[in-house]
Each structure stands twice: as structure tokens, then as C-alpha cells.
CSV table of C-alpha atoms and ligand atoms in Angstrom, one decimal:
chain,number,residue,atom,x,y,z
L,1,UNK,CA,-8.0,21.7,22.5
L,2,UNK,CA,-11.4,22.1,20.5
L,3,UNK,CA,-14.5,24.3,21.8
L,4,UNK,CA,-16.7,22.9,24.5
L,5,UNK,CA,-14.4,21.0,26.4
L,6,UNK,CA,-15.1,20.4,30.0
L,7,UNK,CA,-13.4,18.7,32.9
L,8,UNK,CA,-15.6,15.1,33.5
L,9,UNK,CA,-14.8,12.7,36.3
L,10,UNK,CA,-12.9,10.0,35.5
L,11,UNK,CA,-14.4,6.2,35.9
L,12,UNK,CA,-13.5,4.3,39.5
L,13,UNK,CA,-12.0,1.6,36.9
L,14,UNK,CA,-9.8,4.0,35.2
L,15,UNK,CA,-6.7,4.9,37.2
L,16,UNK,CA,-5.1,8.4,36.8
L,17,UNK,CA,-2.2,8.2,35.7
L,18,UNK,CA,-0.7,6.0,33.2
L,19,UNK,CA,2.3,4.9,30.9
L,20,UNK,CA,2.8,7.0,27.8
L,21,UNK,CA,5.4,6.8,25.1
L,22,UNK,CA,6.4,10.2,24.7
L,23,UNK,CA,9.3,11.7,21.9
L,24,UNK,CA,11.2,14.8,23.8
L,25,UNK,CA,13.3,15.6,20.4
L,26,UNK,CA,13.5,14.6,16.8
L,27,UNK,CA,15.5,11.9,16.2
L,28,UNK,CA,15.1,10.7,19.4
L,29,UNK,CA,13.7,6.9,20.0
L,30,UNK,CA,10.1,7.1,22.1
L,31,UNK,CA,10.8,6.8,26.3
L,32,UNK,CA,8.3,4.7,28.3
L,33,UNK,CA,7.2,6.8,30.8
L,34,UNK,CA,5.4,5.9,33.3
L,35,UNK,CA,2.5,8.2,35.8
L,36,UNK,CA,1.6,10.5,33.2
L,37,UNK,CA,-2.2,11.9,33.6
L,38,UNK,CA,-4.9,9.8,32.1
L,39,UNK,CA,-6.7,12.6,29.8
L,40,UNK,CA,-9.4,13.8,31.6
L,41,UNK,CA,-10.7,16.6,29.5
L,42,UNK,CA,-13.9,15.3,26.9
L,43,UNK,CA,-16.3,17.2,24.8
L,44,UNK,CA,-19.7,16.1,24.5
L,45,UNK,CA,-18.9,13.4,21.3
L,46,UNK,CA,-15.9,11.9,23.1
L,47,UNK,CA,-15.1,8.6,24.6
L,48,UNK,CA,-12.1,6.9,26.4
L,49,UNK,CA,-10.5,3.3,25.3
L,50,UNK,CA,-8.3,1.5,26.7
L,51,UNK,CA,-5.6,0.5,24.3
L,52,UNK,CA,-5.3,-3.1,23.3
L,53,UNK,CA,-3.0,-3.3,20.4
L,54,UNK,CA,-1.4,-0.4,18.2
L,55,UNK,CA,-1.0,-0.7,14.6
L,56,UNK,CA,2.2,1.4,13.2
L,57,UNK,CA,2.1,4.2,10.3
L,58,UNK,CA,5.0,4.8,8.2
L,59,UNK,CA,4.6,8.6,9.8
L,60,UNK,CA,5.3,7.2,13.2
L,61,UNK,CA,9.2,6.7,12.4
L,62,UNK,CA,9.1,9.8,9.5
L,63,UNK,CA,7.7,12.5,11.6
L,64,UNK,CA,10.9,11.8,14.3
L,65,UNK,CA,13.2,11.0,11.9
L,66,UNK,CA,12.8,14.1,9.0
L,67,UNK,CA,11.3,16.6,12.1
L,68,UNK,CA,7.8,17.1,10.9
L,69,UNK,CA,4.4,16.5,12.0
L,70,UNK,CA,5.3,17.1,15.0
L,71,UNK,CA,3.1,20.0,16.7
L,72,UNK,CA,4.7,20.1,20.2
L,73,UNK,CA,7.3,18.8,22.4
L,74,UNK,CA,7.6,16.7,23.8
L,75,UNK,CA,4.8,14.5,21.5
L,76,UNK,CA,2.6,11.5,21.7
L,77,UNK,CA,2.3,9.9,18.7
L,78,UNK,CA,0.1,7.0,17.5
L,79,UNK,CA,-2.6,7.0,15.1
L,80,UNK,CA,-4.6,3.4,15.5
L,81,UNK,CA,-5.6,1.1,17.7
L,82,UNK,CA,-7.8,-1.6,18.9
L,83,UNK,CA,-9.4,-1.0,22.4
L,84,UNK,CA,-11.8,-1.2,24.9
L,85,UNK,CA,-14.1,1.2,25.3
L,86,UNK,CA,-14.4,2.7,29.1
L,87,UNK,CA,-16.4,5.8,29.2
L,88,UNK,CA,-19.4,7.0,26.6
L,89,UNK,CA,-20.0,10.5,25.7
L,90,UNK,CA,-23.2,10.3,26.7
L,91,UNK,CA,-26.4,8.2,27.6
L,92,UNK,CA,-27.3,7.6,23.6
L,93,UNK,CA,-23.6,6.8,22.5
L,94,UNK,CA,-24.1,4.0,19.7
L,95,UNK,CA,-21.0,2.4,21.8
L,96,UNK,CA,-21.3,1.1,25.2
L,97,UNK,CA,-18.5,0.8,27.9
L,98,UNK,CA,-16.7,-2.6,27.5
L,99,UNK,CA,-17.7,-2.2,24.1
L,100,UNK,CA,-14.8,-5.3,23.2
L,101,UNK,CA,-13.1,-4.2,20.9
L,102,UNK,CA,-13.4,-0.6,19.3
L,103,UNK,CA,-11.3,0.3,16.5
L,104,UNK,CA,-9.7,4.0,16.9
L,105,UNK,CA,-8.3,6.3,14.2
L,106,UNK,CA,-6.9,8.5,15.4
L,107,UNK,CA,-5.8,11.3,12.6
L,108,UNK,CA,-5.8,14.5,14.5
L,109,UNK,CA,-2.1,14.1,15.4
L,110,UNK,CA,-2.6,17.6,16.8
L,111,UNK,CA,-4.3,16.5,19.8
L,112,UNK,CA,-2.2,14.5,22.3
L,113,UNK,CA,-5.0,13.5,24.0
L,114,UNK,CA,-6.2,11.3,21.1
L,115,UNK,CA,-2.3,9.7,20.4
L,116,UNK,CA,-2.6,5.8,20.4
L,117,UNK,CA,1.3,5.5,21.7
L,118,UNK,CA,-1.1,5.5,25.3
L,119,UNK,CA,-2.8,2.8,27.7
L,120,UNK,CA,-5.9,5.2,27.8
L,121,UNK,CA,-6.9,7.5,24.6
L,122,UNK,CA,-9.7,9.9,23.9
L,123,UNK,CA,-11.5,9.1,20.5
L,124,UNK,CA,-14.6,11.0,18.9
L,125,UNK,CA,-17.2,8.3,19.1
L,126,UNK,CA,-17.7,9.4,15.4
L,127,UNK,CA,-13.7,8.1,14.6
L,128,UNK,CA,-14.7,4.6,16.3
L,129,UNK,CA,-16.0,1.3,14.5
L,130,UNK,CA,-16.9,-1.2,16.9
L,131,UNK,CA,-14.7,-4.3,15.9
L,132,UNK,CA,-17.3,-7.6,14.7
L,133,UNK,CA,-16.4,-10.8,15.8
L,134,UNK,CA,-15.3,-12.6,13.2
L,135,UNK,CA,-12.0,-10.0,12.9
L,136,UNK,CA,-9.2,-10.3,15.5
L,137,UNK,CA,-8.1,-7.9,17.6
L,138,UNK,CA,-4.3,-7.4,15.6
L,139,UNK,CA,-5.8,-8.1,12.5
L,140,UNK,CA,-8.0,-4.8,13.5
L,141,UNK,CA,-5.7,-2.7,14.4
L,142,UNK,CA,-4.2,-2.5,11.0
L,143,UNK,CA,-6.6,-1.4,8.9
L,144,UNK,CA,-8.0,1.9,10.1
L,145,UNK,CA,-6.1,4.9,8.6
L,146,UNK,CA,-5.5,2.6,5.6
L,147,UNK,CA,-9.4,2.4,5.0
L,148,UNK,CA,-10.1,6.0,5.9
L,149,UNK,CA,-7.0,6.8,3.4
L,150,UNK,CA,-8.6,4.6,0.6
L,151,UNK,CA,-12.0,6.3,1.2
L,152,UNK,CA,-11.3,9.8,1.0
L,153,UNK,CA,-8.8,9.3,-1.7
L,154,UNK,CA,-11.8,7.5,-3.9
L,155,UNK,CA,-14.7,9.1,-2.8
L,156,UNK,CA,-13.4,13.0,-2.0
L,157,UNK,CA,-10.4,13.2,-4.8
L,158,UNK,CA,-12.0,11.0,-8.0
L,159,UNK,CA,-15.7,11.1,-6.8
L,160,UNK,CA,-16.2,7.6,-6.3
L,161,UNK,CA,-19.9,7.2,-5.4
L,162,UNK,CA,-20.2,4.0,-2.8
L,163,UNK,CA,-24.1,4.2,-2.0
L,164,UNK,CA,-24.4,1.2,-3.7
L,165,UNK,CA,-21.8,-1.1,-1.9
L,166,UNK,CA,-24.0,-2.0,1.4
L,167,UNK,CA,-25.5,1.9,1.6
L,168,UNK,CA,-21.9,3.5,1.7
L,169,UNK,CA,-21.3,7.1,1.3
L,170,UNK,CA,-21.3,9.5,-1.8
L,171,UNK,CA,-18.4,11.7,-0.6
L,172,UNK,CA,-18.7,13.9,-3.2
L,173,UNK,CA,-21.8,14.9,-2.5
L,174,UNK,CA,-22.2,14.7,1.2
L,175,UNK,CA,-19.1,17.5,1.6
L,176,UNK,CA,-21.1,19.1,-1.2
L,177,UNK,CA,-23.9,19.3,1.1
L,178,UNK,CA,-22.0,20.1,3.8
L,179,UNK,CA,-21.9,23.9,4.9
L,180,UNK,CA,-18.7,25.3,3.2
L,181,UNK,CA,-17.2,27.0,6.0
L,182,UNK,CA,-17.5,24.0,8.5
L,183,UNK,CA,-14.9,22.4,6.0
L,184,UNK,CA,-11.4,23.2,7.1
L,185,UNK,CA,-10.3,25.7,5.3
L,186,UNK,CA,-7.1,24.1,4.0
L,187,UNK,CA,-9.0,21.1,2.5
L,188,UNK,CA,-12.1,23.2,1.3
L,189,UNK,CA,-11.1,23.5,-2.4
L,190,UNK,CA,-9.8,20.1,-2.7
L,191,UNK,CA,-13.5,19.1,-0.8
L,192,UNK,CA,-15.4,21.1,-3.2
L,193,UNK,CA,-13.6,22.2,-6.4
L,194,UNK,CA,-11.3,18.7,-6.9
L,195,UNK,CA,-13.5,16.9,-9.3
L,196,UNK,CA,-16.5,17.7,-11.5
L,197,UNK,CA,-19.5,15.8,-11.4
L,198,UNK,CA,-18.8,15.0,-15.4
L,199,UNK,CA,-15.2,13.7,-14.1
L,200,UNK,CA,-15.9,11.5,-11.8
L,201,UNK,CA,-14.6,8.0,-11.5
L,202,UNK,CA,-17.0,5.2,-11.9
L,203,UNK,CA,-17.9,2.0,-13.0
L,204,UNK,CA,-15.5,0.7,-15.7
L,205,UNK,CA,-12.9,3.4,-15.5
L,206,UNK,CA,-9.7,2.0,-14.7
L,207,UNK,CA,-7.6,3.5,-11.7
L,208,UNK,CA,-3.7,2.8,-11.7
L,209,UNK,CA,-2.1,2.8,-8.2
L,210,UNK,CA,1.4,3.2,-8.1
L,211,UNK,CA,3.0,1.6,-4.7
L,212,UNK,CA,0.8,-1.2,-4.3
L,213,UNK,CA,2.2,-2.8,-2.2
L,214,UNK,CA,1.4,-0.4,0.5
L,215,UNK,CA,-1.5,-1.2,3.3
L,216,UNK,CA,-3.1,2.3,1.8
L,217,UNK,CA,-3.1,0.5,-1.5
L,218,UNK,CA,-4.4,-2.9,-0.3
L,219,UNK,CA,-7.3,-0.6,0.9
L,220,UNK,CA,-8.2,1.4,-2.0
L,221,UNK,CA,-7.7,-1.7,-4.6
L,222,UNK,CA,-9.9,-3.6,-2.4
L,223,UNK,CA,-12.5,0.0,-2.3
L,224,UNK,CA,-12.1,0.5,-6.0
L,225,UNK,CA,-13.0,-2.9,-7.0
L,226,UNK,CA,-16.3,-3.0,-4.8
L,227,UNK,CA,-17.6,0.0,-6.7
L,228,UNK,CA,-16.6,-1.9,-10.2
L,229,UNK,CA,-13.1,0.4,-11.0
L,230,UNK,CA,-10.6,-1.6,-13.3
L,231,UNK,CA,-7.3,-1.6,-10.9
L,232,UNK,CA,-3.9,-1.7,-12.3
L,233,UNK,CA,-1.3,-2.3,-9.4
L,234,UNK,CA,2.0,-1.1,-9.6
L,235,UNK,CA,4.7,-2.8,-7.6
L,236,UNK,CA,8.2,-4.6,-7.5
L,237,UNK,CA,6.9,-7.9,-9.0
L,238,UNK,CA,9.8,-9.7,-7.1
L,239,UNK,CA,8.6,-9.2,-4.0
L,240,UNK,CA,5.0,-8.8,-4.6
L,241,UNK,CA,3.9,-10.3,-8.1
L,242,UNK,CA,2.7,-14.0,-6.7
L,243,UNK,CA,0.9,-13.2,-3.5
L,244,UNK,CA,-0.8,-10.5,-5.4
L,245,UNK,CA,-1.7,-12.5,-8.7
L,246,UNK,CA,-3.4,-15.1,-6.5
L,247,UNK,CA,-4.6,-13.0,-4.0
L,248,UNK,CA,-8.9,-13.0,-3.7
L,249,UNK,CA,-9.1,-9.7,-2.7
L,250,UNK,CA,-6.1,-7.6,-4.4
L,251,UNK,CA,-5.9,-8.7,-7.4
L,252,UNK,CA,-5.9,-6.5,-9.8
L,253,UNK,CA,-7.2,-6.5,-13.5
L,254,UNK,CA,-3.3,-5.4,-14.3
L,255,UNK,CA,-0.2,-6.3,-12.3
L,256,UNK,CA,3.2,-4.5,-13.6
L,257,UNK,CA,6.2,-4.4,-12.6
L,258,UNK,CA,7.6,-1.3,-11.5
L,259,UNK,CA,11.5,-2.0,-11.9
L,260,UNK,CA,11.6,-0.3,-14.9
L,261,UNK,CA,9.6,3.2,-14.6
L,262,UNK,CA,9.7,3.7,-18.8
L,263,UNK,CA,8.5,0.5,-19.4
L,264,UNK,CA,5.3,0.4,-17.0
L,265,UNK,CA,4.4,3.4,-18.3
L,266,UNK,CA,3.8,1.9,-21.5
L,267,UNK,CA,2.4,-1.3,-20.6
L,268,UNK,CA,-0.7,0.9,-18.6
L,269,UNK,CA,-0.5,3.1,-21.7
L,270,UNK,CA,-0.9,0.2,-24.4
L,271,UNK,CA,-3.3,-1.8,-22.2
L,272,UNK,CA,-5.7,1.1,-21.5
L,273,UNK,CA,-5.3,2.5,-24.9
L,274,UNK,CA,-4.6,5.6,-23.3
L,275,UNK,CA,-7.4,6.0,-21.3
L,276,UNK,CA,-6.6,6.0,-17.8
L,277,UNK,CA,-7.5,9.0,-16.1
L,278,UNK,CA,-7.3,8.1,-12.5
L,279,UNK,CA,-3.8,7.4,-10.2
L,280,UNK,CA,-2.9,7.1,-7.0
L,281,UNK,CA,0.2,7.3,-5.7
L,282,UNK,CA,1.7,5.8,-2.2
L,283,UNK,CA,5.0,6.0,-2.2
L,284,UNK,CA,6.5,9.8,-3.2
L,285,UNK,CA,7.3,12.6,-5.6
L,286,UNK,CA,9.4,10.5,-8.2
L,287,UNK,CA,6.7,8.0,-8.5
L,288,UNK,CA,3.7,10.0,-8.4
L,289,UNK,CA,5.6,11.4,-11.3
L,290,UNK,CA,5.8,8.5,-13.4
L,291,UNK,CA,2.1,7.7,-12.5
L,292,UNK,CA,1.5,11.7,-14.3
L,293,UNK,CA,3.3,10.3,-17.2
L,294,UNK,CA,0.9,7.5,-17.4
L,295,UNK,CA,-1.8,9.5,-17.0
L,296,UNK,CA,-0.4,11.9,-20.1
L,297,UNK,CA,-0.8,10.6,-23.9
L,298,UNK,CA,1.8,9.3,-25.1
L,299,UNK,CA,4.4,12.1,-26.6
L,300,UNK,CA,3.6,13.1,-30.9
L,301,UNK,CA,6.4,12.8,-32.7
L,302,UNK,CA,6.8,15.8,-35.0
L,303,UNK,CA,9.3,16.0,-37.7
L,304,UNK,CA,10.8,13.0,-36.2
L,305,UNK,CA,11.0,14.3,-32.3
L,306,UNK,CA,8.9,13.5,-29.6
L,307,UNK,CA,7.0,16.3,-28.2
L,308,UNK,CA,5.2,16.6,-24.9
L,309,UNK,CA,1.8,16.1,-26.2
L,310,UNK,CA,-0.8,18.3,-24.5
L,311,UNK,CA,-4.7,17.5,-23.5
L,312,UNK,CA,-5.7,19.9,-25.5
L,313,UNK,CA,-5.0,18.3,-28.5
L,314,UNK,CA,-7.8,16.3,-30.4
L,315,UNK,CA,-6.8,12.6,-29.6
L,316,UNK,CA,-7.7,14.0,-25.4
L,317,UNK,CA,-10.8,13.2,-24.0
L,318,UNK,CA,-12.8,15.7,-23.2
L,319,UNK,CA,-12.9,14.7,-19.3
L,320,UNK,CA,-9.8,15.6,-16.9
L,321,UNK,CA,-7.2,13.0,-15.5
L,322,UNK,CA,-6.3,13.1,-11.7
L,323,UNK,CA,-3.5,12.0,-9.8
L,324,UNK,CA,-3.9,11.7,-5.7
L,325,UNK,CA,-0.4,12.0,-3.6
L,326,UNK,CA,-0.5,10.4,-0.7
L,327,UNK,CA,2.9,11.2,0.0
L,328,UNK,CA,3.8,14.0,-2.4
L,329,UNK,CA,3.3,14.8,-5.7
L,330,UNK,CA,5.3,16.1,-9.3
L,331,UNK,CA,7.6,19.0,-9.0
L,332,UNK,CA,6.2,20.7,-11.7
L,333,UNK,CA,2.5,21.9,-11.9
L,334,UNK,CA,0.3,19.9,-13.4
L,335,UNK,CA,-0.2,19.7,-17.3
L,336,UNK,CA,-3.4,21.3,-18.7
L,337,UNK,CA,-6.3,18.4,-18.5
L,338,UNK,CA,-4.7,16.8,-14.9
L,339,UNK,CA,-5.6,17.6,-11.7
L,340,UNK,CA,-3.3,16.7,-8.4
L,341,UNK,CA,-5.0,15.6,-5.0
L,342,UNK,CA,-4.1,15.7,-1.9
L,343,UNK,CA,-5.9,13.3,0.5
L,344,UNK,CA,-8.3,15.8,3.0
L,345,UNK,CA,-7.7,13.3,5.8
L,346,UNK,CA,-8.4,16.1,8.3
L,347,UNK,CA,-12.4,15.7,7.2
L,348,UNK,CA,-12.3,12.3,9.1
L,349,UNK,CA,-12.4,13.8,12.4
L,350,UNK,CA,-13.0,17.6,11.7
L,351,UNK,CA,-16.3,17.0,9.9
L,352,UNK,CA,-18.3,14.6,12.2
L,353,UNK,CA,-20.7,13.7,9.4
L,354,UNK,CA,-18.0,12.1,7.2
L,355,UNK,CA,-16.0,10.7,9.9
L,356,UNK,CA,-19.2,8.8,10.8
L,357,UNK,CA,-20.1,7.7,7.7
L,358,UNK,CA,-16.9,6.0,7.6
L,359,UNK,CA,-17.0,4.2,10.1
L,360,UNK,CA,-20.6,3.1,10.2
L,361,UNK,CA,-19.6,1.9,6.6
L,362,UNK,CA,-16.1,0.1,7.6
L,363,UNK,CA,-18.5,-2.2,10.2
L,364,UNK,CA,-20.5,-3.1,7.8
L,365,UNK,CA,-17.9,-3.8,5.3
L,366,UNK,CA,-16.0,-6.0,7.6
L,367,UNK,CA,-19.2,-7.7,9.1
L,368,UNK,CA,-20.3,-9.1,6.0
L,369,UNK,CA,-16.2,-9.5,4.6
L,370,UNK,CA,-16.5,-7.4,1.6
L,371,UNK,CA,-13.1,-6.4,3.0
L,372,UNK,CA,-10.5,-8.3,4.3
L,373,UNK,CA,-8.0,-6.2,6.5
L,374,UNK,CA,-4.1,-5.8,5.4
L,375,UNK,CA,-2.2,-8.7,6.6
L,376,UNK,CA,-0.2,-8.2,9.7
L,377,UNK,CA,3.5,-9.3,9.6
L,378,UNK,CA,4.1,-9.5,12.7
L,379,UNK,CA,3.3,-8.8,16.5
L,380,UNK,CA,5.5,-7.0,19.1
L,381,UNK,CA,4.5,-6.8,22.8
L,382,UNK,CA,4.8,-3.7,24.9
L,383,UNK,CA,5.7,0.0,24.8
L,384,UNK,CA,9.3,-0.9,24.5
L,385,UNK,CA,8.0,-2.8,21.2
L,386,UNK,CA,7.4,0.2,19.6
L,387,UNK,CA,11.0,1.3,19.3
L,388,UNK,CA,11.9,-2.2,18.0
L,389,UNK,CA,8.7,-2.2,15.3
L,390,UNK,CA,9.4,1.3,13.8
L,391,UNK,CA,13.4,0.1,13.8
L,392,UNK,CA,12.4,-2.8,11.7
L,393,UNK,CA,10.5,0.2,9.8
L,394,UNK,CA,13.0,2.7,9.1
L,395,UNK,CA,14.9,-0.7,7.9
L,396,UNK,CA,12.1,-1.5,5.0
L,397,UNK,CA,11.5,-5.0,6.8
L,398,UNK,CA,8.1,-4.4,6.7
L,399,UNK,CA,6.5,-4.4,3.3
L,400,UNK,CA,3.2,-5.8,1.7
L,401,UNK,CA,1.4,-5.7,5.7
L,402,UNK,CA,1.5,-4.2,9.2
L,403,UNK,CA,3.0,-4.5,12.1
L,404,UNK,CA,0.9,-4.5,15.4
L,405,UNK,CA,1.6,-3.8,19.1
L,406,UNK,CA,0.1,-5.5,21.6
L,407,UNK,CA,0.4,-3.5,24.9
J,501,NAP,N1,-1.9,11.7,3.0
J,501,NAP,C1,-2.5,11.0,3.8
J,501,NAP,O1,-3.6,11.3,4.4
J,501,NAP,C2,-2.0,9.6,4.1
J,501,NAP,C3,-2.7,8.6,4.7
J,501,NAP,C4,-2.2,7.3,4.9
J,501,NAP,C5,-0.8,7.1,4.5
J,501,NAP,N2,-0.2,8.1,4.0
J,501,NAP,C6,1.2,7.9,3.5
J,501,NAP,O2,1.2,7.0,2.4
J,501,NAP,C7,2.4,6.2,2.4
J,501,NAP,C8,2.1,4.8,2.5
J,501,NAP,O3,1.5,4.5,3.8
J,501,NAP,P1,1.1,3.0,4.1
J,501,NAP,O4,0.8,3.0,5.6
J,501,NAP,O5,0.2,2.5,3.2
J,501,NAP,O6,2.5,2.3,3.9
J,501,NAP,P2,3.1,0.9,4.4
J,501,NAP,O7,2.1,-0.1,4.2
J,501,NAP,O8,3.7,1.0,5.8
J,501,NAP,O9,4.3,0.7,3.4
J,501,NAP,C9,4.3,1.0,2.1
J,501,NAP,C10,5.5,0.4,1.4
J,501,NAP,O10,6.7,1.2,1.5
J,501,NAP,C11,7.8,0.3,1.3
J,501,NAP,N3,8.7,0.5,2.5
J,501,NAP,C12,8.7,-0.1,3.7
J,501,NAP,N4,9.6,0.4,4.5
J,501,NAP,C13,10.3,1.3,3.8
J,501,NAP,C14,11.4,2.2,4.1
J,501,NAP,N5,12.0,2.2,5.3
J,501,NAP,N6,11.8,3.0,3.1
J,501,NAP,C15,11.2,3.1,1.9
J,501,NAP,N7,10.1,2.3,1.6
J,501,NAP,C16,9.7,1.4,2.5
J,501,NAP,C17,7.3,-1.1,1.2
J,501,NAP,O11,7.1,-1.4,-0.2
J,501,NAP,P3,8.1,-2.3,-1.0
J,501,NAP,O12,8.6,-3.4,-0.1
J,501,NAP,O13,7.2,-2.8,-2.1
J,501,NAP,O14,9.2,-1.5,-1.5
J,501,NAP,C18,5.9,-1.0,1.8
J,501,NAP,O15,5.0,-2.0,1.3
J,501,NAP,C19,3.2,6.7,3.7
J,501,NAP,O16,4.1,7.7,3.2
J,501,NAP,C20,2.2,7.3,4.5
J,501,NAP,O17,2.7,8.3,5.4
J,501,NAP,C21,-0.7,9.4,3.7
């Protein structure tokens, strides 16, 4: 539990105990169980909601199923919702109780307290966006870690500078600014030492993400086309290619198909004449792989063979490429002239500054719609919903959207 915690009464409104989902073992399905203590232990930048509807993360039904992620036993997991807010940190909060509706990320998966898979959750108020009208409450609840995802990915990995999309945040240089060892110390180098300032991605530049059909990927298309990045998309056409070609929002300057690895690589190859420097990947090792190999030019043939062409020679721009992982990354170390990424996520709610940038700048962006959040594919009621959503999950049902859980 973090520094400066105290015990703080608990409002007359708020009972104290509560129903919980909680996961005794890997492999194990989540148990409803009921009278568990409502968290009562805040720090001074710390609010209670009551949760409204859950969205569910892939790593809800990975972290049980492949036994990781999983700090302690037995473990609350969770990590968004849509609530009501029920007790301020303090008398100049920026949200108000029955604030209607707050959203919550909630990405320290360390701390129990904060675990949406709970009727009452402890947030940072600096990890809380107050909900505007105009989006619903399910609609809501799926678009948190995917925008705080997106973000960091574009603004922390490939320096993507968003001042000038309604007054959002130049990452790069706000954890620049930032005092070095307040950064975790895991993330610190990817903070401060990921990008240059000669390498970073802006206006014009084309970005290819791999796994586009993904709600991280509907995020950071939607992200990289506000701050003027060209966006290739790559996804299984079949399932994805018409909602995405007509889509206002997603669609991007390139669609490709991804049934063929070889052959998307040299579609993005041929149509960015070899200039794409920027990729994120979504879905895993194998993929981010191919993404590297679009990143690479294309192999010299000498005497008659292909060689693996390096960036050092004189057709490479003098500028790096990068590749983010947002779920793993090549096997082998990167070639000379590419960088790999790993998305800082932990900067969201370990460095208040950032975390409330973010989500000062997601209400902004969804009050005056230059986002639209994922599409939700469907709703499920109840704790015991949760079970059936991540089972339709671990089935690949859902795809291209979320799922939501209204409690
Ligand atoms: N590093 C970080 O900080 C961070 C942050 C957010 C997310 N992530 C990770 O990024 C990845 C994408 O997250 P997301 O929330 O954007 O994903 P998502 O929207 O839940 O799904 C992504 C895509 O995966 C495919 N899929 C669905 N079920 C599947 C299954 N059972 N097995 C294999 N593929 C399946 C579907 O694509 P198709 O139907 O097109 O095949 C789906 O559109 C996840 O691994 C997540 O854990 C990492």
C-alpha cells in the first residue's frame, strides 16, 4: 500500500462490506463473494466510486489463464469502470460526490483496493475523467485503458507531441521535465532515453499498426490521426475490411490484409516507399515481428541473394525506426537503426502529473467528440457476468469492440 495512507471514516451511504469477485488460484473462474470489507484505507489524492459497469481487458482472462500478473492470492482483478463517485479526497477535489458518472482506470493491478471486479473501488482522483453527457455509461466503460494505452504508446514511445489537439499533452517533454528519479525505475529509460527529439513522430509520418482490430488500436488510430500521422491498419480484411473502410473515425490512409504476413509487408513497403519508421503492435511476438520487417528496407540482393540489408547502409535515413509491443516483441534484438518500446503504463498512476493530464485531455476529447469510444459488443449483467464475458473471451467471440458489465 503506497506512503501516507491513513484510516478515514467511511460515508453513512457507503455500507461496509461488499461483494467482490475474487480468483483464489490460477485457472480458476472468479467466485462472487459476498461481505468482503469496503476499502477503507485512502491517501490524500484518493476517492471512492461506486461501480456502475466494468469494461473487460484481454489481461482479465490471460493473467488467470497463463498465471501471471497476478501479485497475490487470492486477487481482485479489474482494470475499468464507469461509476459514481462517493467520497472526495479532499475539499478542492475537481470531482464532487455523486459526480454521475466517473470513468476509472484502474492500471495499478498491484493494489487490490483499486480492482474494478468490486461494487466500491478506490481510484486516484488523478486516474478519473468525469464521464460528459453526451457518452453513455457502457459506451464509457470501454475506452479507458485503451486511450491511456494509445497515449503513452504515441506520446512516451514515438514522441507524439498533442499540445495542439485541444491543449493535450507533450509527453515527451513533460516526463522530460519531470524529476528522473520520481519515474519508476523500470520505465525510466524507456521515459527518457526511447526517442530523440530528431526522431520523433509527427505530422506526415506514417505509423503502421499491426492488430488493428484491437480496442488499443481503435484508440491510437483515432490519436494518431488527430495529431496528422498517416495510419496504415493491419488486420484480417474478412472480418474487419468493410466496417473499417467506411468507418469516420478509423479509417485509415492504408487498410491491408494481414492473411498473408509476406505480402503486407510489401504492400506497406511499396506504398511508403520504404519510409515508415513508426509500428505498433497489439497482438504478440510473431506479429510485432512482421511489423520489424516492415519497418527494415527491403533485403539487397547481392550476387543474386538476398541479404539482410542493414540501416547503416546509404539508402537508410538518417533518423531511427521504432516498434512499440504492446504485448511482446521480436525474439531477436533489434537491428541497428530500430528501437523496441514497451508501453510505460505504470506512469499513468505512478506519476500524478501524467496520469492527470490524461485524463483532463480524454474529457475534453470526448466532450467536444474528437473521439468516439470503441464500440461495445455486448452487455452482461452481474458479477456472475463476468465469468460468462471473459468465457466468450478466451473463445475469440469478441473482436473489433468490448464487452461491458453492468453490475
Ligand atoms: N502493455 C500495455 O500497457 C497494454 C495496454 C493495453 C493493452 N495491452 C495488451 O494489448 C493487447 C490488445 O488489447 P486490447 O484490449 O486492445 O484487445 P481487444 O480489443 O480485447 O482484442 C484484440 C483482438 O484480439 C483478437 N482476439 C480476441 N479474442 C482472442 C482470443 N481469445 N485469442 C486470440 N486473439 C483474440 C481479436 O482480433 P481479430 O478478431 O481481428 O483476430 C481482437 O480484436 C492485449 O494483449 C492487451 O493485454 C497492453
Amino acid at each position: 500500500m503506497s506512503v501516507g495512507v491513513e484510516e478515514a471514516p467511511i460515508p453513512e451511504s457507503v455500507p461496509k462490506s461488499q461483494t467482490v469477485l475474487l480468483l483464489h488460484s490460477a485457472k480458476d473462474p472468479y467466485h462472487v463473494t459476498k461481505d468482503y470489507l469496503v476499502p477503507s484505507e485512502y491517501n490524500d489524492s484518493e476517492i471512492l466510486v461506486k461501480t456502475h459497469t466494468i469494461g473487460l481487458n484481454p489481461i482479465d482472462w490471460k493473467a488467470p489463464d497463463f498465471n501471471f500478473g497476478l501479485p497475490e492470492l487470492p486477487y481482485i482483478a479489474g482494470r475499468e469502470l464507469v461509476g459514481q463517485v462517493v467520497r472526495v479526497a479532499n475539499d478542492h477535489s475537481r470531482l464532487h460526490i455523486g459526480d454521475l458518472q466517473v470513468i476509472v482506470v484502474s492500471s495499478d493491478y498491484r493494489d487490490l483496493r483499486k480492482a474494478a471486479y468490486q461494487e466500491y473501488v478506490i481510484a486516484s482522483d488523478f486516474n478519473v475523467a468525469k464521464l460528459p453527457p453526451q457518452i453513455s455509461v457502457t459506451n464509457g466503460a470501454a475506452i479507458g485503458v485503451a486511450f491511456v494505452a494509445a497515449a503513452l504508446s504515441l506520446g512516451v514511445c514515438l514522441g507524439a507531441d498533442f499540445s495542439d489537439v485541444v491543449g493535450g499533452p507533450n509527453l515527451f517533454k513533460l516526463v522530460r521535465e519531470h524529476d528522473p528519479e520520481l519515474l519508476p525505475k523500470d520505465v525510466r529509460s524507456e521515459c527518457l532515453g526511447g526517442i530523440s527529439e530528431n526522431d520523433r513522430a509527427k505530422e506526415g509520418d506514417w505509423v503502421a499498426v499491426w492488430g488493428g482490430s484491437a480496442t488499443s488500436a481503435n484508440l491510437i488510430v483515432q490519436l494518431a490521426r488527430l495529431v496528422g500521422l498517416q495510419v496504415i491498419t493491419v488486420v484480417d480484411k474478412a472480418k474487419h475490411g468493410l466496417r473499417l473502410s467506411n468507418h469516420t473515425a478509423l479509417r485509415p490512409d492504408l487498410l491491408v490484409d494481414s492473411y498473408d504476413p509476406e505480402r503486407a509487408i510489401e504492400i506497406i513497403r511499396a506504398n511508403t516507399k520504404g519510409k515508415l519508421r513508426f509500428g505498433i503492435d497489439t497482438r504478440g511476438r510473431d506479429t510485432a515481428t512482421h511489423l520489424l520487417h516492415a519497418l527494415m528496407p527491403e533485403p539487397q540482393l547481392v550476387n543474386g541473394h538476398a541479404t539482410s540489408a542493414s540501416h547503416d547502409d546509404a539508402k537508410q535515413p538518417k533518423v531511427s525506426a521504432h516498434l512499440v509491443g504492446l504485448t511482446g516483441l521480436p525474439k531477436e534484438a533489434p537491428p541497428a537503426g530500430v528501437t523496441f518500446h514497451t508501453v510505460p503504463i505504470k506512469i499513468f498512476h505512478d506519476v500524478p502529473a501524467v496520469g492527470e493530464t490524461l485524463v483532463l485531455w480524454l474529457e475534453r476529447l470526448l466532450e467536444q467528440g474528437l473521439i468516439l469510444p470503441p464500440e461495445v459488443l455486448d452487455v452482461e449483467e452481474g458479477f456472475e457476468g463476468v465469468n460468462r464475458g471473459l468465457d466468450r473471451m478466451r473463445k475469440g467471440e469478441i473482436s473489433g469492440g468490448r464487452l461491458v458489465v453492468k453490475i
